[in-house]
Structures are given as C-alpha cells and as structure tokens.
Amino acid sequence: MVVLTGGSTNFFSTKAKQPRKVKVMSTTDHNDIKIMGKAIVCEDCTLSGDITISPGCVIHPSATIIAEAGPIVLGENCIVEEYSTIAFRLPVGQKFDPSTEVRTLNVGANNVFEVGSTVEACHIGEKNVFESKCYVGPCVFVSSGCIIGAGVKLIAEQKLQENIVLYGRNCLQREAIDKHGSQTLQIDFLRKVLPNYHHLRKPNYDPKKMRIAA
C-alpha cells in the first residue's frame, strides 16, 4: 500500500517483534538499607544494595555506598565524607548469580573515608584512614591501622600489613609511628552540626528487636 503525504512516499512495512530483554538481577536491584540507632545518615547520600550502618557512623551528604556483589556491613563509628565512595562490585564482565553463595564485605570499626576517596578493597579492617582523592582497587586487602595518603592509587593485588602508611606518587611505604586515634570528638561534633543543615534518614533497624522477634 502506498500513502502520499505532503508529496512524499511512505511504505508501510511489518516489523517482526523484538525479543524481550531479560534483566540480570543484582543486589542493587533491591535496596535494603538498615540504619542502627545513633548513626547519622544524611538524606542526600547514595546508598545502593544491601547495606547495614552500625551505631556511631556518620554518612555525609553526597557520599556513595554501593553493595553490588553482596551486602556491606559498616562497622561502628565510621565516617564517610562528601564525594567519597565505598563499593563492593562484581568483577568486570561477571553477572550476579543468585544461586551462588553471596559474600559480605564487613568494614571494620573506626574507619575514615575522606573527601573524594574511592575504596573498592576486598577487605577493610579497622582504624584505617583513606585520605582525600585516594583510590583502592578490588584486589587490595587492607588490614588495620593503615593510612592511604592523599592521591595514592592502589590497583595491583596486594595485602597491606597493619599500621602501614602509603604516601606520594610512587606509593612509598613506612610503618606508622603513632597509632590512629579515636574519632570520638569529631563524631560528637558532626552529630551536633549535621542535623542543623541537612535532612537525616531515620534509624530503622534494631538487631536486639530482630532477635526477640525471631
């Protein structure tokens, strides 16, 4: 059939139906955000996947936590500053398989993720400091008491021993002279200041009540 419209000729043709695209599920398809009491979580942060935020944690606005390969459990008194990212990602090219055992990334207590840092480490101990604009790849094992200096990039597979300081463009290493102190004063300050300037997400998870209900 030929239809003339405005001096042009258009031909009607039948198009075969395209097969429906099957969406591959991942842990980020269903968010399960558990916020415990005494945690400060700003509303305008990005939380994706199965994430548990323990008491005393402070999640700044514009911070990002992505639990793609499995759940992330953030230990007590961790500070995640603006534009920093904690990601538990699937390997490149690998799809999420719900039939396989899912591993949980347990982030130790008292870690500090400074502005613009990106941490995808396979293990994160406690009392570590990830300074501004540093990058820690998925093949890096971070123990405890480490300081990853500003702008340092760790990509190759490696295990960082306890109390190691990395700094400079060449990722020089030395042993820390003083152990990383507590963040209690900073957390107390943030608990007072952030609610005055940002909307907060309300705590929605109490493990004690969950145990009683079970």
Coordinates of N, CA and C in Angstrom, one line a residue:
M1 N 0.9 -1.2 0.0 CA 0.0 0.0 0.0 C 0.9 1.2 0.0
V2 N 0.5 2.2 -0.7 CA 1.3 3.5 -0.8 C 0.4 4.6 -0.4
V3 N 0.9 5.4 0.5 CA 0.2 6.6 1.0 C 1.0 7.8 0.7
L4 N 0.3 8.8 0.0 CA 1.0 10.1 -0.3 C 0.7 11.1 0.7
T5 N 1.8 11.6 1.3 CA 1.6 12.7 2.4 C 2.6 13.8 2.1
G6 N 2.0 14.9 1.8 CA 2.9 16.1 1.6 C 3.9 15.9 0.5
G7 N 3.6 15.2 -0.6 CA 4.4 15.0 -1.7 C 5.5 13.9 -1.5
S8 N 5.5 13.2 -0.4 CA 6.5 12.2 -0.2 C 5.8 10.8 -0.2
T9 N 6.5 9.8 -0.4 CA 6.0 8.5 -0.5 C 6.5 7.6 0.7
N10 N 5.6 7.1 1.5 CA 5.9 6.3 2.7 C 5.4 4.9 2.4
F11 N 6.2 3.9 2.7 CA 5.8 2.5 2.5 C 5.6 1.9 3.9
F12 N 4.3 1.3 4.1 CA 4.1 0.6 5.3 C 4.8 -0.8 5.3
S13 N 5.4 -1.2 6.3 CA 6.1 -2.5 6.4 C 5.8 -3.1 7.8
T14 N 5.7 -4.4 7.8 CA 5.5 -5.0 9.1 C 6.9 -5.4 9.7
K15 N 7.1 -5.0 10.9 CA 8.3 -5.4 11.7 C 8.1 -6.5 12.6
A16 N 9.0 -7.4 12.6 CA 9.0 -8.6 13.5 C 9.1 -8.1 14.9
K17 N 8.4 -8.7 15.8 CA 8.5 -8.3 17.2 C 9.9 -8.6 17.7
Q18 N 10.5 -7.6 18.4 CA 11.8 -7.8 19.0 C 11.7 -8.7 20.3
P19 N 12.7 -9.6 20.5 CA 12.6 -10.4 21.8 C 12.8 -9.5 23.0
R20 N 12.0 -9.8 24.0 CA 12.1 -9.0 25.3 C 13.5 -9.2 25.9
K21 N 14.0 -8.1 26.4 CA 15.3 -8.1 27.1 C 15.1 -8.6 28.5
V22 N 15.9 -9.5 28.9 CA 15.8 -10.1 30.2 C 16.8 -9.4 31.1
K23 N 16.3 -8.8 32.2 CA 17.2 -8.0 33.1 C 17.9 -8.9 34.0
V24 N 19.2 -8.8 34.1 CA 20.0 -9.6 35.0 C 20.0 -9.0 36.4
M25 N 19.5 -9.7 37.4 CA 19.4 -9.2 38.7 C 20.7 -9.0 39.4
S26 N 20.8 -8.1 40.3 CA 22.0 -7.9 41.1 C 21.5 -7.4 42.5
T27 N 22.4 -7.4 43.4 CA 22.0 -7.0 44.8 C 21.5 -5.5 44.8
T28 N 21.9 -4.7 43.8 CA 21.5 -3.3 43.8 C 20.1 -3.1 43.3
D29 N 19.5 -4.2 42.7 CA 18.1 -4.1 42.2 C 17.1 -3.9 43.3
H30 N 17.4 -4.4 44.5 CA 16.5 -4.2 45.7 C 17.3 -3.7 46.8
N31 N 17.1 -2.4 47.2 CA 17.8 -1.8 48.2 C 17.2 -2.3 49.6
D32 N 18.1 -2.6 50.5 CA 17.8 -3.0 51.8 C 18.7 -2.2 52.8
I33 N 18.4 -1.0 53.1 CA 19.2 -0.1 53.9 C 18.8 -0.2 55.4
K34 N 19.7 -0.7 56.2 CA 19.5 -0.9 57.6 C 20.3 0.1 58.4
I35 N 19.7 1.1 59.1 CA 20.4 2.1 59.8 C 20.1 1.9 61.3
M36 N 21.1 1.7 62.1 CA 21.0 1.4 63.5 C 21.0 2.8 64.3
G37 N 20.5 2.7 65.5 CA 20.4 3.9 66.3 C 21.8 4.6 66.5
K38 N 21.8 5.9 66.7 CA 23.0 6.7 66.9 C 23.8 6.9 65.7
A39 N 23.3 6.4 64.6 CA 24.0 6.7 63.3 C 23.5 7.9 62.7
I40 N 24.3 8.7 62.1 CA 23.9 9.9 61.4 C 24.1 9.7 59.9
V41 N 23.0 9.6 59.2 CA 23.0 9.4 57.7 C 22.2 10.5 57.0
C42 N 22.9 11.3 56.3 CA 22.3 12.4 55.6 C 21.4 11.9 54.4
E43 N 20.3 12.6 54.2 CA 19.3 12.1 53.3 C 19.8 12.1 51.8
D44 N 20.7 13.1 51.5 CA 21.1 13.2 50.1 C 22.4 12.5 49.9
C45 N 22.6 11.3 50.5 CA 23.7 10.4 50.1 C 23.1 9.4 49.3
T46 N 24.0 8.6 48.6 CA 23.6 7.5 47.7 C 23.9 6.1 48.3
L47 N 22.9 5.4 48.6 CA 23.0 4.1 49.2 C 22.3 3.1 48.3
S48 N 23.1 2.1 47.8 CA 22.5 1.1 46.8 C 22.9 -0.3 47.2
G49 N 21.8 -1.1 47.3 CA 22.1 -2.5 47.7 C 21.7 -2.9 49.1
D50 N 22.3 -3.9 49.6 CA 22.0 -4.4 51.0 C 23.1 -3.8 51.9
I51 N 22.8 -2.8 52.7 CA 23.8 -2.0 53.4 C 23.3 -1.9 54.9
T52 N 24.2 -2.3 55.8 CA 23.9 -2.1 57.2 C 24.9 -1.1 57.8
I53 N 24.3 -0.1 58.4 CA 25.1 1.0 59.0 C 25.0 1.0 60.5
S54 N 26.2 0.7 61.2 CA 26.2 0.5 62.6 C 26.1 1.8 63.4
P55 N 25.9 1.7 64.7 CA 25.8 2.8 65.6 C 27.1 3.7 65.5
G56 N 26.9 5.0 65.6 CA 28.0 5.9 65.6 C 28.6 6.3 64.3
C57 N 28.1 5.7 63.2 CA 28.6 6.0 61.9 C 28.1 7.4 61.4
V58 N 28.8 8.1 60.6 CA 28.4 9.4 60.1 C 28.6 9.3 58.6
I59 N 27.5 9.4 57.8 CA 27.5 9.4 56.4 C 27.1 10.8 55.9
H60 N 28.1 11.5 55.3 CA 27.9 12.9 54.9 C 27.0 12.9 53.6
P61 N 26.5 14.1 53.3 CA 25.8 14.3 52.0 C 26.8 14.1 50.8
S62 N 26.2 13.5 49.8 CA 27.0 13.3 48.5 C 28.0 12.1 48.6
A63 N 27.9 11.4 49.8 CA 28.7 10.2 49.9 C 28.0 9.0 49.2
T64 N 28.7 8.0 48.7 CA 28.1 6.9 48.0 C 28.6 5.6 48.5
I65 N 27.7 4.6 48.8 CA 28.0 3.3 49.2 C 27.2 2.3 48.2
I66 N 27.9 1.5 47.5 CA 27.3 0.6 46.5 C 27.6 -0.9 46.9
A67 N 26.6 -1.6 47.2 CA 26.7 -3.1 47.5 C 26.2 -3.8 46.3
E68 N 27.1 -4.1 45.4 CA 26.7 -4.8 44.1 C 26.9 -6.3 44.2
A69 N 28.1 -6.7 44.6 CA 28.4 -8.1 44.7 C 27.9 -8.8 45.9
G70 N 27.5 -8.1 46.9 CA 27.0 -8.7 48.1 C 26.8 -7.6 49.2
P71 N 26.2 -7.9 50.3 CA 26.0 -6.9 51.4 C 27.2 -6.3 51.9
I72 N 27.1 -5.0 52.4 CA 28.1 -4.3 53.0 C 27.7 -4.0 54.5
V73 N 28.5 -4.3 55.4 CA 28.2 -4.0 56.8 C 29.3 -3.0 57.3
L74 N 28.8 -1.8 57.6 CA 29.7 -0.8 58.0 C 29.9 -0.8 59.5
G75 N 31.1 -1.0 60.0 CA 31.3 -1.1 61.5 C 31.1 0.2 62.2
E76 N 31.1 0.1 63.5 CA 30.8 1.3 64.3 C 31.7 2.4 64.1
N77 N 31.2 3.6 64.3 CA 32.0 4.9 64.3 C 32.8 5.1 63.0
C78 N 32.3 4.7 61.9 CA 33.0 5.0 60.6 C 32.5 6.4 60.1
I79 N 33.4 7.1 59.5 CA 33.0 8.4 58.9 C 33.2 8.3 57.4
V80 N 32.1 8.6 56.6 CA 32.2 8.6 55.2 C 31.9 10.0 54.7
E81 N 32.9 10.7 54.2 CA 32.8 12.1 54.0 C 32.2 12.4 52.5
E82 N 32.1 13.7 52.2 CA 31.5 14.1 50.9 C 32.2 13.5 49.7
Y83 N 31.5 13.1 48.8 CA 32.0 12.6 47.5 C 33.0 11.4 47.6
S84 N 33.0 10.8 48.7 CA 33.7 9.5 48.8 C 32.8 8.3 48.4
T85 N 33.5 7.2 48.0 CA 32.7 6.1 47.5 C 33.3 4.8 48.2
I86 N 32.4 4.0 48.7 CA 32.7 2.6 49.1 C 31.9 1.7 48.2
A87 N 32.6 0.8 47.5 CA 31.9 0.0 46.5 C 32.4 -1.5 46.7
F88 N 31.4 -2.4 46.7 CA 31.7 -3.8 46.6 C 31.1 -4.3 45.3
R89 N 32.0 -4.3 44.3 CA 31.5 -4.5 42.9 C 31.8 -6.0 42.5
L90 N 31.0 -6.4 41.5 CA 31.3 -7.6 40.8 C 32.5 -7.4 39.9
P91 N 33.2 -8.5 39.6 CA 34.3 -8.4 38.7 C 33.8 -8.0 37.3
V92 N 34.7 -7.3 36.5 CA 34.3 -6.8 35.2 C 33.8 -8.0 34.3
G93 N 32.7 -7.9 33.7 CA 32.2 -9.0 32.8 C 31.4 -10.1 33.6
Q94 N 31.4 -10.1 34.9 CA 30.7 -11.1 35.6 C 29.3 -10.6 36.0
K95 N 28.3 -11.5 35.9 CA 27.0 -11.2 36.2 C 26.6 -11.8 37.6
F96 N 25.7 -11.1 38.3 CA 25.3 -11.6 39.6 C 24.5 -12.9 39.4
D97 N 24.9 -13.9 40.2 CA 24.3 -15.2 40.2 C 23.6 -15.5 41.6
P98 N 22.3 -15.4 41.7 CA 21.7 -15.5 43.0 C 21.8 -16.9 43.5
S99 N 22.1 -17.9 42.7 CA 22.2 -19.3 43.2 C 23.6 -19.6 43.9
T100 N 24.6 -18.7 43.7 CA 25.8 -18.9 44.4 C 25.8 -18.2 45.8
E101 N 26.8 -18.6 46.6 CA 26.9 -18.1 48.0 C 27.4 -16.6 47.9
V102 N 26.6 -15.7 48.5 CA 27.0 -14.3 48.5 C 27.9 -14.0 49.6
R103 N 29.0 -13.3 49.3 CA 30.0 -12.9 50.3 C 29.6 -11.5 50.9
T104 N 29.8 -11.3 52.1 CA 29.6 -10.0 52.8 C 30.9 -9.2 53.0
L105 N 30.9 -8.0 52.6 CA 32.0 -7.1 52.9 C 31.8 -6.5 54.3
N106 N 32.6 -6.9 55.2 CA 32.5 -6.3 56.6 C 33.6 -5.3 56.7
V107 N 33.2 -4.0 56.9 CA 34.1 -2.9 57.1 C 34.3 -2.7 58.6
G108 N 35.5 -2.8 59.0 CA 35.8 -2.7 60.4 C 35.4 -1.3 61.0
A109 N 35.5 -1.2 62.3 CA 35.1 0.0 63.1 C 36.1 1.1 63.0
N110 N 35.7 2.3 63.2 CA 36.6 3.5 63.3 C 37.4 3.8 62.0
N111 N 36.8 3.5 60.8 CA 37.5 3.9 59.6 C 37.0 5.3 59.2
V112 N 37.9 6.0 58.5 CA 37.6 7.3 58.0 C 37.9 7.3 56.5
F113 N 36.8 7.7 55.7 CA 36.9 7.8 54.3 C 36.8 9.3 53.9
E114 N 37.9 9.9 53.6 CA 37.9 11.3 53.4 C 37.4 11.8 52.1
V115 N 37.2 13.1 51.9 CA 36.6 13.7 50.7 C 37.2 13.1 49.4
G116 N 36.3 12.6 48.5 CA 36.7 12.2 47.2 C 37.5 10.9 47.1
S117 N 37.6 10.2 48.2 CA 38.3 8.9 48.2 C 37.3 7.8 47.6
T118 N 37.9 6.8 46.9 CA 37.2 5.7 46.3 C 37.8 4.4 46.8
V119 N 37.1 3.6 47.5 CA 37.6 2.4 48.1 C 36.7 1.2 47.7
E120 N 37.4 0.3 47.0 CA 36.7 -1.0 46.5 C 37.5 -2.2 47.0
A121 N 38.2 -2.1 48.1 CA 39.0 -3.1 48.6 C 38.2 -4.4 49.0
C122 N 38.9 -5.6 48.9 CA 38.2 -6.8 49.2 C 38.1 -7.1 50.7
H123 N 38.9 -6.3 51.4 CA 38.8 -6.5 52.9 C 39.2 -5.1 53.5
I124 N 38.5 -4.7 54.5 CA 38.8 -3.4 55.2 C 38.8 -3.7 56.7
G125 N 39.9 -3.6 57.4 CA 40.0 -3.8 58.8 C 39.4 -2.6 59.6
E126 N 40.1 -2.3 60.7 CA 39.6 -1.2 61.5 C 40.6 -0.1 61.7
K127 N 40.2 1.1 62.0 CA 41.1 2.2 62.3 C 42.0 2.6 61.1
N128 N 41.4 2.5 59.9 CA 42.2 3.0 58.7 C 41.7 4.4 58.3
V129 N 42.6 5.1 57.7 CA 42.3 6.4 57.1 C 42.6 6.4 55.6
F130 N 41.5 6.6 54.9 CA 41.6 6.8 53.4 C 41.6 8.2 53.1
E131 N 42.7 8.8 52.8 CA 42.7 10.3 52.6 C 42.2 10.7 51.3
S132 N 42.0 12.0 51.2 CA 41.3 12.6 50.0 C 41.9 12.2 48.7
K133 N 41.0 11.9 47.8 CA 41.3 11.5 46.4 C 42.1 10.2 46.2
C134 N 42.2 9.4 47.2 CA 42.9 8.2 47.0 C 42.0 7.1 46.4
Y135 N 42.6 6.1 45.8 CA 41.9 5.0 45.2 C 42.4 3.7 45.6
V136 N 41.6 2.8 46.1 CA 42.0 1.5 46.5 C 41.2 0.5 45.7
G137 N 41.9 -0.3 44.9 CA 41.2 -1.3 44.0 C 40.7 -2.5 44.6
P138 N 39.9 -3.3 43.9 CA 39.2 -4.5 44.5 C 40.2 -5.7 44.8
C139 N 41.4 -5.6 44.4 CA 42.4 -6.7 44.7 C 43.3 -6.4 45.9
V140 N 42.9 -5.3 46.6 CA 43.7 -4.9 47.7 C 43.1 -5.3 49.0
F141 N 43.9 -5.9 49.9 CA 43.5 -6.3 51.2 C 44.1 -5.3 52.2
V142 N 43.2 -4.6 52.9 CA 43.6 -3.6 53.8 C 43.4 -4.1 55.3
S143 N 44.5 -4.2 56.0 CA 44.3 -4.8 57.4 C 43.8 -3.7 58.3
S144 N 44.5 -3.3 59.4 CA 44.1 -2.4 60.3 C 45.2 -1.3 60.6
G145 N 44.7 -0.1 61.0 CA 45.7 0.9 61.3 C 46.5 1.5 60.2
C146 N 46.0 1.3 59.0 CA 46.7 1.8 57.8 C 46.3 3.3 57.4
I147 N 47.2 4.0 56.8 CA 46.8 5.3 56.3 C 47.2 5.3 54.8
I148 N 46.2 5.5 53.9 CA 46.3 5.6 52.5 C 46.4 7.1 52.2
G149 N 47.5 7.6 51.8 CA 47.7 9.0 51.6 C 46.9 9.6 50.5
A150 N 46.8 11.0 50.6 CA 46.0 11.7 49.6 C 46.6 11.4 48.2
G151 N 45.7 11.1 47.3 CA 46.0 10.9 45.9 C 46.7 9.6 45.5
V152 N 46.9 8.7 46.5 CA 47.6 7.4 46.3 C 46.6 6.5 45.6
K153 N 47.1 5.8 44.6 CA 46.3 4.8 43.8 C 46.9 3.4 44.0
L154 N 46.1 2.5 44.5 CA 46.5 1.1 44.7 C 45.6 0.2 43.8
I155 N 46.2 -0.4 42.8 CA 45.5 -1.1 41.8 C 45.9 -2.6 41.8
A156 N 47.2 -2.9 41.9 CA 47.7 -4.3 41.8 C 47.3 -5.0 43.1
E157 N 47.2 -6.4 42.9 CA 46.8 -7.2 44.0 C 47.9 -7.2 45.1
Q158 N 47.5 -6.9 46.4 CA 48.5 -6.8 47.5 C 47.7 -6.9 48.8
K159 N 48.5 -7.2 49.8 CA 48.0 -7.2 51.2 C 48.8 -6.2 52.0
L160 N 48.1 -5.2 52.6 CA 48.8 -4.2 53.4 C 48.8 -4.7 54.8
Q161 N 50.0 -4.8 55.4 CA 50.2 -5.2 56.8 C 49.7 -4.1 57.7
E162 N 49.5 -4.4 59.0 CA 49.0 -3.4 59.9 C 49.9 -2.2 60.1
N163 N 49.3 -1.1 60.3 CA 50.0 0.2 60.7 C 51.0 0.6 59.6
I164 N 50.6 0.5 58.3 CA 51.4 0.9 57.2 C 50.9 2.2 56.7
V165 N 51.8 3.1 56.4 CA 51.4 4.4 55.8 C 51.9 4.4 54.3
L166 N 51.0 4.8 53.4 CA 51.4 4.9 52.0 C 51.2 6.3 51.6
Y167 N 52.2 6.9 50.9 CA 52.2 8.3 50.5 C 53.0 8.6 49.3
G168 N 52.7 9.7 48.6 CA 53.4 10.1 47.4 C 52.9 9.4 46.2
R169 N 53.4 10.0 45.0 CA 53.0 9.4 43.7 C 53.5 8.0 43.5
N170 N 54.7 7.7 44.1 CA 55.3 6.3 44.0 C 54.8 5.4 45.0
C171 N 53.8 5.7 45.8 CA 53.2 4.8 46.8 C 54.3 4.3 47.8
L172 N 55.1 5.2 48.3 CA 56.2 4.9 49.3 C 55.5 4.4 50.5
Q173 N 56.2 3.5 51.2 CA 55.6 2.9 52.4 C 56.5 3.1 53.6
R174 N 55.9 3.2 54.8 CA 56.7 3.2 56.0 C 55.7 2.8 57.1
E175 N 56.3 2.4 58.2 CA 55.4 2.0 59.4 C 55.0 3.2 60.2
A176 N 53.8 3.2 60.6 CA 53.2 4.4 61.3 C 53.9 4.4 62.7
I177 N 54.3 5.6 63.1 CA 54.9 5.8 64.4 C 53.9 5.8 65.5
D178 N 52.8 6.6 65.2 CA 51.7 6.7 66.2 C 50.5 5.9 65.6
K179 N 49.8 5.2 66.5 CA 48.6 4.5 66.1 C 47.4 5.5 65.9
H180 N 46.6 5.2 64.9 CA 45.4 6.0 64.6 C 44.5 6.2 65.8
G181 N 44.2 7.4 66.2 CA 43.4 7.6 67.4 C 42.0 7.5 67.2
S182 N 41.2 7.7 68.2 CA 39.7 7.6 68.2 C 39.2 8.8 67.5
Q183 N 38.0 8.6 66.8 CA 37.3 9.7 66.2 C 36.2 10.3 67.0
T184 N 36.2 10.0 68.3 CA 35.0 10.3 69.2 C 34.7 11.8 69.1
L185 N 35.7 12.6 69.3 CA 35.4 14.1 69.3 C 34.8 14.6 68.0
Q186 N 35.4 14.1 66.9 CA 34.9 14.5 65.6 C 33.5 14.0 65.3
I187 N 33.2 12.8 65.7 CA 31.8 12.2 65.6 C 30.8 13.0 66.4
D188 N 31.2 13.3 67.6 CA 30.3 14.1 68.5 C 30.0 15.5 67.9
F189 N 31.1 16.1 67.3 CA 30.9 17.4 66.7 C 29.9 17.3 65.5
L190 N 30.1 16.3 64.6 CA 29.3 16.1 63.5 C 27.8 15.8 63.9
R191 N 27.7 15.0 64.9 CA 26.3 14.7 65.4 C 25.5 16.0 65.8
K192 N 26.3 17.0 66.2 CA 25.6 18.2 66.6 C 25.4 19.1 65.4
V193 N 26.3 19.2 64.5 CA 26.3 20.1 63.4 C 25.4 19.7 62.2
L194 N 25.6 18.4 61.7 CA 24.9 18.0 60.5 C 23.4 18.1 60.6
P195 N 22.7 17.8 61.7 CA 21.3 17.9 61.7 C 20.8 19.3 61.5
N196 N 21.6 20.3 61.8 CA 21.2 21.7 61.6 C 21.2 22.1 60.2
Y197 N 21.9 21.4 59.3 CA 22.0 21.8 57.9 C 21.5 20.8 56.9
H198 N 21.2 19.6 57.3 CA 20.8 18.5 56.4 C 19.7 17.7 57.0
H199 N 18.9 17.2 56.1 CA 17.8 16.2 56.5 C 18.5 14.9 56.7
L200 N 18.1 14.1 57.7 CA 18.7 12.9 58.1 C 17.7 11.7 57.8
R201 N 18.3 10.6 57.5 CA 17.5 9.3 57.4 C 17.3 8.8 58.8
K202 N 16.1 8.3 59.1 CA 15.8 7.8 60.4 C 16.3 6.4 60.6
P203 N 16.8 6.1 61.8 CA 17.1 4.7 62.1 C 15.9 3.8 61.9
N204 N 16.2 2.6 61.3 CA 15.1 1.7 61.0 C 15.4 0.2 61.4
Y205 N 16.5 0.0 62.1 CA 17.0 -1.3 62.4 C 17.5 -1.5 63.8
D206 N 17.0 -2.4 64.5 CA 17.5 -2.7 65.9 C 17.7 -4.2 66.0
P207 N 19.0 -4.6 66.0 CA 19.3 -6.1 66.0 C 18.7 -6.8 67.2
K208 N 18.6 -6.1 68.3 CA 18.0 -6.7 69.5 C 16.6 -7.1 69.3
K209 N 15.8 -6.1 68.8 CA 14.4 -6.4 68.5 C 14.2 -7.5 67.5
M210 N 15.2 -7.6 66.5 CA 15.1 -8.6 65.5 C 15.3 -10.0 66.1
R211 N 16.2 -10.1 67.1 CA 16.5 -11.4 67.7 C 15.3 -11.8 68.5
I212 N 14.6 -10.8 69.2 CA 13.5 -11.2 70.0 C 12.3 -11.6 69.1
A213 N 12.1 -11.0 68.0 CA 11.1 -11.4 67.1 C 11.3 -12.7 66.5
A214 N 12.6 -13.1 66.3 CA 12.9 -14.4 65.8 C 12.7 -15.5 66.8

